[in-house]
Amino acid sequence: MNDWPEGWSDSDRGNRYGGGSANAQPESPRVMRQVRRGPAAPPQGAGVPQQPSYVNGQGYGDYTNAQNTGYDSGYSSGEVYGGGGDPGGPGAYGTRAPRPAPNWRRRIKWTAITVLTVLVVTSVGTYFWADGKLNREVDLSKVIDRPEAGEGTNYLIVGSDSREGMSAEEKKELHTGSAEGKRTDSMMILHTGSNGDTLISLPRDSDVEIPTFVGSESGKTYKGTGRHVKLNAAYAEDGPELLVRTVEFNTGLRIDHYVEIGFAGFANIVDSVGGVEIDIPQDIKDTKSGADFKKGKQTLNGEEALAFVRTRYALAGSDLDRTKNQQKFLAALANQVATPGTVLNPFKLYPTLSAGLDTLIVDKDMGLYDLGSMFFAMKGVNSGDGKSMNMPISGSTGGNLVWDKAKVKTLVSQLKNDEKVTVSGN
């Protein structure tokens, strides 16, 4: 049976398929037809190298001839196993792409936004914390027959001899004694306006008339009888409301805000700011207040400061000289509190605010902004931007200091109209 393809026979094998040949020449290479199976190869450049053509027996040359045939097996460049070639290429191992340069403008922008946000949140939080600590105990709506309001703002600043909350040791240390109740140790009117600020001391021994008033606690009306007393007696009789009523009645000047601080609070504020520097004009020694100072510039702590502002028996002008010392020291204290070293330093600011706000007593309409305005106005007075003076005195009667009515009238008129004060005090 002939198993060869149709038309073939054994004789057709001839020299082709191993049938032997008498010809001594070796057989020439057989030519194989290229056979393609499966889908067509992807185009060159798509990630798979183009396969060589085997037509006419080409493509099986040695390694160096691969470049001539257009075929690169990948061994020359290391692409097969990831070595060699471009170190940043997809086949590289253990290398990173270079990091992009930082965007400094963007970083600075977000840093500034973050810092600003923190400052705003802290400031707002501090404001509400401090505002909530104010003791708004004085109700000026209880004051009757009040004068008309003028230009600017008038504060009645009171230093009381209250010993509330003080231990026996503190009373001894601060030389305050143990008297019950509260009296006013100092009283001042601070006027703030567009023509400079004016600080006016009201001597505690000033002769004043107690007018008709409504009791702050009882609500009962007490008719005025023309009774004259020392100014500090009005406070002792019915507290801040009667004191405001008495000042307004005897001056004709409307009081917009009331601020009071006691002995302990005053000393604590001074200590919280690290003491207050002041120039003492003369040697002072007073066993009653505990004052013992040499003339000259020095820094007073809380205990020393309290002794300084309370001293009067060692001064030639007694209460009038004491009011001058009080003005001088309070202005210096305000100047110290309002410095960047205190305001911008949380380790000083918060203790100072806490020491002051815990002991301050203000009227119900007083806000933290009003309190800040008062302190900055006192700082201005200390730096020479305003004026400090005593209420003009014309003489005395029965130990009481009598105000100069003509000068007081001019002074009050200038304050009401927010004019520059030309009146001089004692």
XYZ file of C-alpha atoms in Angstrom:
426
model
C 0.000 0.000 0.000
C 1.309 3.393 -0.910
C 1.162 5.616 2.176
C 2.727 8.618 0.544
C 0.730 11.611 -0.446
C -1.256 11.447 -3.558
C 0.930 11.552 -6.592
C 4.016 10.519 -4.622
C 5.821 7.218 -4.749
C 8.839 5.699 -3.146
C 10.836 6.621 -6.112
C 9.950 10.227 -5.514
C 11.833 10.273 -2.268
C 15.031 10.383 -4.145
C 17.663 12.137 -2.118
C 15.212 14.079 0.008
C 14.116 12.047 3.002
C 16.989 9.889 3.975
C 16.821 7.448 1.191
C 20.503 7.847 0.657
C 22.306 9.170 -2.339
C 25.331 8.520 -4.257
C 26.042 12.164 -4.322
C 28.860 13.024 -1.948
C 27.542 16.527 -1.313
C 25.642 16.996 1.909
C 22.024 17.782 1.835
C 21.140 21.433 1.736
C 19.086 22.857 4.527
C 15.442 22.184 4.192
C 13.184 25.140 3.874
C 10.293 25.266 6.358
C 7.232 27.261 5.696
C 6.395 29.856 8.373
C 3.379 28.756 10.346
C 1.452 31.234 12.473
C -0.886 30.081 15.173
C -3.209 32.081 17.387
C -3.862 35.833 17.195
C -1.581 38.190 15.352
C 1.342 39.598 17.277
C 0.836 43.080 18.686
C 2.428 45.986 16.839
C 5.980 46.967 17.575
C 6.288 49.338 20.543
C 3.332 47.870 22.437
C 5.489 46.222 25.072
C 6.393 42.929 23.330
C 9.445 42.863 20.988
C 8.696 42.017 17.361
C 9.415 38.393 16.595
C 11.910 37.612 13.829
C 10.753 36.264 10.489
C 11.844 32.765 9.704
C 11.211 33.047 5.995
C 14.127 31.740 4.009
C 15.636 30.372 7.146
C 16.622 33.726 8.586
C 16.321 34.654 12.240
C 18.425 31.912 13.777
C 21.659 33.779 13.591
C 23.944 34.130 16.578
C 23.419 36.692 19.396
C 25.352 39.498 17.726
C 23.419 39.120 14.490
C 20.202 39.842 16.368
C 20.810 43.523 15.976
C 21.019 43.085 12.199
C 17.756 41.198 12.069
C 15.868 43.813 14.111
C 15.251 41.443 16.993
C 16.364 42.174 20.527
C 15.831 39.379 22.995
C 16.176 41.793 25.897
C 19.353 40.323 27.327
C 21.506 43.164 26.074
C 19.609 45.786 28.020
C 18.662 43.744 31.067
C 14.949 44.174 30.507
C 14.204 40.511 30.899
C 15.193 40.308 34.561
C 14.924 43.952 35.507
C 18.651 44.698 35.572
C 20.422 47.393 33.606
C 18.613 49.768 31.317
C 16.916 52.871 32.673
C 17.077 52.775 36.522
C 13.776 54.584 36.657
C 12.051 52.260 34.257
C 9.226 49.926 35.097
C 11.506 46.963 35.431
C 13.866 48.559 37.967
C 14.054 47.238 41.524
C 15.086 49.143 44.710
C 14.866 52.612 43.128
C 12.436 55.539 43.603
C 11.250 58.270 41.352
C 12.656 61.676 42.447
C 10.418 63.561 44.940
C 8.810 66.738 43.621
C 10.128 70.034 44.979
C 8.087 71.327 48.009
C 5.515 74.018 47.310
C 6.658 76.636 49.819
C 3.984 79.144 48.900
C 1.296 76.575 49.709
C 2.998 75.590 52.969
C 3.363 79.206 54.116
C -0.267 79.894 53.235
C -1.627 76.989 55.296
C 0.743 77.683 58.173
C -0.485 81.283 58.309
C -4.117 80.147 58.182
C -3.512 77.651 61.007
C -1.747 80.201 63.230
C -4.451 82.813 62.580
C -7.194 80.309 63.388
C -5.511 79.348 66.667
C -5.102 83.015 67.642
C -8.727 83.834 66.847
C -10.082 80.819 68.741
C -7.810 81.527 71.719
C -8.702 85.228 71.780
C -12.432 84.584 71.553
C -12.225 81.892 74.214
C -10.206 84.141 76.525
C -12.648 87.007 76.024
C -15.698 84.980 76.990
C -13.841 83.322 79.872
C -12.753 86.688 81.275
C -16.104 88.356 80.614
C -17.841 85.575 82.505
C -15.659 86.164 85.578
C -16.779 89.778 86.063
C -18.795 90.256 89.241
C -21.667 92.413 87.984
C -23.209 93.210 91.355
C -23.991 96.921 91.117
C -27.349 97.896 89.636
C -27.228 101.519 88.509
C -30.899 101.335 87.507
C -31.677 101.724 91.231
C -30.106 105.183 91.217
C -32.828 107.840 90.918
C -32.932 111.404 89.539
C -29.829 110.991 87.447
C -28.197 113.821 85.449
C -28.342 113.746 81.669
C -25.540 111.885 79.954
C -22.821 113.960 78.336
C -20.105 113.246 75.793
C -17.482 110.621 76.541
C -17.588 107.995 79.295
C -17.303 108.459 83.061
C -16.079 105.679 85.362
C -16.321 105.817 89.148
C -13.323 103.786 90.392
C -13.451 102.759 94.026
C -10.831 101.127 96.223
C -12.583 99.591 99.208
C -11.113 98.376 102.473
C -13.005 95.111 102.145
C -11.267 92.210 103.885
C -13.646 89.641 102.477
C -11.973 86.286 101.834
C -8.774 87.238 103.659
C -7.309 84.946 106.297
C -6.092 86.234 109.655
C -2.519 85.784 108.457
C -3.177 87.834 105.293
C -4.814 90.629 107.315
C -1.758 90.747 109.541
C 0.664 90.640 106.636
C -1.134 93.405 104.736
C -1.730 95.544 107.868
C -5.453 95.807 107.110
C -6.872 95.239 110.581
C -10.069 93.274 111.102
C -12.804 95.882 110.794
C -16.140 94.457 109.673
C -18.031 95.685 106.635
C -16.664 97.821 103.786
C -15.643 101.426 103.449
C -14.104 103.341 100.570
C -10.411 103.973 100.887
C -10.175 105.843 97.591
C -12.562 107.201 94.938
C -11.784 108.543 91.486
C -13.654 109.684 88.400
C -12.028 108.726 85.113
C -13.358 110.569 82.071
C -12.468 109.181 78.645
C -13.139 111.172 75.504
C -11.759 112.627 72.291
C -9.912 115.506 73.964
C -7.742 113.519 76.328
C -8.534 111.497 79.420
C -8.893 113.011 82.871
C -8.462 111.266 86.227
C -9.995 113.126 89.186
C -9.551 111.983 92.778
C -12.412 112.502 95.202
C -10.955 112.765 98.730
C -12.744 110.422 101.110
C -13.133 113.325 103.567
C -14.968 115.477 100.988
C -17.989 117.292 102.432
C -21.124 116.142 100.553
C -24.903 116.185 100.983
C -26.803 112.901 101.125
C -29.782 113.310 98.747
C -33.084 111.451 98.553
C -32.379 107.860 97.511
C -33.941 104.425 97.192
C -32.428 101.719 99.385
C -30.507 99.161 97.302
C -31.809 96.256 99.363
C -35.067 97.500 100.914
C -36.360 99.434 97.897
C -37.602 102.027 100.382
C -37.284 105.736 99.563
C -35.250 107.781 102.047
C -35.910 111.494 101.835
C -32.993 113.850 101.817
C -32.755 116.138 104.842
C -29.787 118.268 103.826
C -27.514 116.094 105.929
C -23.787 116.561 105.234
C -21.279 113.779 105.732
C -17.878 112.699 104.488
C -18.081 111.118 101.060
C -16.983 107.667 102.229
C -19.929 107.597 104.655
C -22.339 107.364 101.719
C -20.793 104.053 100.703
C -20.856 102.762 104.287
C -24.538 103.694 104.582
C -25.976 101.917 101.526
C -23.176 100.705 99.293
C -22.234 101.512 95.695
C -25.690 102.677 94.550
C -25.886 105.418 97.187
C -22.281 106.407 96.514
C -23.074 106.887 92.810
C -26.250 108.788 93.675
C -24.300 111.078 96.049
C -21.509 111.799 93.548
C -23.997 112.569 90.774
C -26.088 114.805 93.051
C -23.115 116.826 94.295
C -21.352 117.174 90.922
C -24.105 117.037 88.286
C -21.979 114.542 86.312
C -23.540 111.261 85.203
C -21.582 108.125 86.085
C -21.662 105.534 83.277
C -19.772 102.668 84.925
C -18.744 101.576 88.405
C -15.566 99.599 89.234
C -14.515 98.499 92.731
C -11.579 96.479 94.030
C -10.709 95.358 97.566
C -7.423 95.082 99.448
C -6.639 91.467 98.578
C -7.490 91.858 94.912
C -5.300 94.919 94.590
C -2.287 93.154 96.115
C -2.833 90.038 93.991
C -2.920 92.024 90.743
C 0.358 93.732 91.596
C 2.024 90.402 92.392
C 0.670 88.749 89.237
C 2.421 91.287 86.979
C 5.682 90.902 88.884
C 5.466 94.155 90.819
C 5.089 97.766 89.718
C 7.901 100.255 89.352
C 7.250 103.700 90.809
C 9.257 106.738 91.831
C 8.517 107.618 95.476
C 9.088 111.360 96.026
C 10.027 111.182 99.710
C 10.886 108.823 102.552
C 7.694 107.323 104.002
C 7.254 105.444 107.267
C 3.771 104.691 108.552
C 3.161 102.009 111.189
C -0.592 101.936 110.544
C -0.325 101.073 106.857
C 2.983 99.237 107.155
C 4.728 101.625 104.736
C 8.504 101.904 105.068
C 10.043 103.361 101.889
C 13.073 105.359 100.934
C 12.906 108.110 98.370
C 13.573 107.065 94.774
C 12.564 104.673 92.007
C 11.755 101.137 93.101
C 9.555 98.140 92.330
C 6.788 97.418 94.827
C 5.204 94.020 95.385
C 1.558 93.578 96.359
C 2.059 94.085 100.093
C 4.242 97.167 99.611
C 1.909 98.641 96.997
C -1.101 98.359 99.309
C 0.836 100.056 102.099
C 1.857 102.850 99.732
C -1.654 103.713 98.492
C -3.147 103.552 101.996
C -0.614 105.811 103.716
C -1.859 109.240 104.795
C -0.704 109.871 108.359
C 2.925 110.155 107.282
C 2.079 112.707 104.575
C 1.916 116.461 105.135
C -1.228 116.830 103.016
C -2.880 113.783 104.606
C -5.777 112.610 102.424
C -4.988 115.009 99.561
C -1.424 113.711 99.289
C -2.674 110.163 99.576
C -5.033 110.620 96.614
C -2.105 111.851 94.523
C -0.104 108.747 95.421
C -3.102 106.574 94.592
C -3.486 108.177 91.176
C 0.190 107.800 90.476
C 0.323 104.167 91.450
C -2.905 103.091 89.708
C -1.746 104.734 86.491
C 1.607 102.922 86.783
C -0.207 99.633 87.440
C -2.413 100.122 84.379
C 0.685 100.894 82.341
C 2.290 97.655 83.525
C -0.804 95.533 82.837
C -1.286 96.964 79.336
C 2.265 96.178 78.141
C 2.945 93.541 75.433
C 5.009 91.654 78.008
C 1.800 91.016 79.965
C -0.868 90.936 77.253
C 1.084 88.610 74.929
C 2.465 86.362 77.664
C -0.187 83.806 78.700
C 1.817 82.954 81.842
C 1.290 86.571 82.989
C -1.974 87.459 81.270
C -4.150 84.689 82.715
C -2.922 85.019 86.323
C -3.372 88.798 86.084
C -6.874 88.509 84.656
C -7.789 85.861 87.197
C -6.421 87.880 90.134
C -8.194 91.033 89.031
C -11.480 89.680 87.734
C -12.088 87.488 90.772
C -12.069 90.529 93.050
C -13.440 93.280 90.807
C -17.019 94.403 91.360
C -18.643 96.235 88.452
C -22.054 97.443 87.351
C -24.422 95.192 85.434
C -23.835 96.993 82.123
C -20.049 96.798 82.358
C -18.357 94.684 79.695
C -14.805 93.467 79.278
C -14.334 95.997 76.479
C -15.317 98.827 78.840
C -12.885 97.542 81.437
C -10.092 97.386 78.872
C -10.859 100.931 77.730
C -10.593 102.091 81.327
C -7.167 100.500 81.808
C -5.795 101.917 78.566
C -7.124 105.365 79.482
C -5.331 105.182 82.829
C -2.190 104.123 80.996
C -2.567 107.185 78.768
C -2.846 109.431 81.798
C 0.347 107.948 83.214
C 2.219 108.467 79.940
C 1.228 112.131 79.732
C -1.611 111.845 77.218
C -4.169 112.954 79.802
C -4.522 114.856 83.033
C -4.699 113.797 86.684
C -5.936 116.062 89.455
C -7.810 116.301 92.743
C -11.284 117.703 92.973
C -10.802 121.463 93.527
C -10.958 122.293 97.248
C -11.793 125.722 98.685
C -11.342 124.933 102.396
C -12.590 122.704 105.183
C -15.331 122.629 107.750
C -15.463 120.380 110.799
C -12.703 118.211 109.330
C -14.505 117.845 105.996
C -12.937 119.145 102.780
C -15.193 121.624 100.971
C -15.190 121.651 97.181
C -14.679 124.846 95.227
C -18.164 125.187 93.725
C -17.189 127.530 90.896
C -14.293 125.371 89.743
C -16.318 122.194 90.111
C -19.059 123.686 87.915
C -16.541 124.581 85.189
C -14.875 121.195 85.446
C -18.137 119.293 85.117
C -19.200 121.438 82.151
C -15.942 120.683 80.341
C -16.274 116.971 81.029
C -19.899 116.847 79.870
C -19.012 118.552 76.604
C -15.855 116.450 76.250
C -13.693 119.560 76.165
C -10.110 119.876 77.236
C -9.969 120.342 80.995
C -8.437 123.660 82.006
C -9.409 123.610 85.687
C -6.651 122.753 88.136
C -7.122 120.825 91.350
C -5.318 120.777 94.665
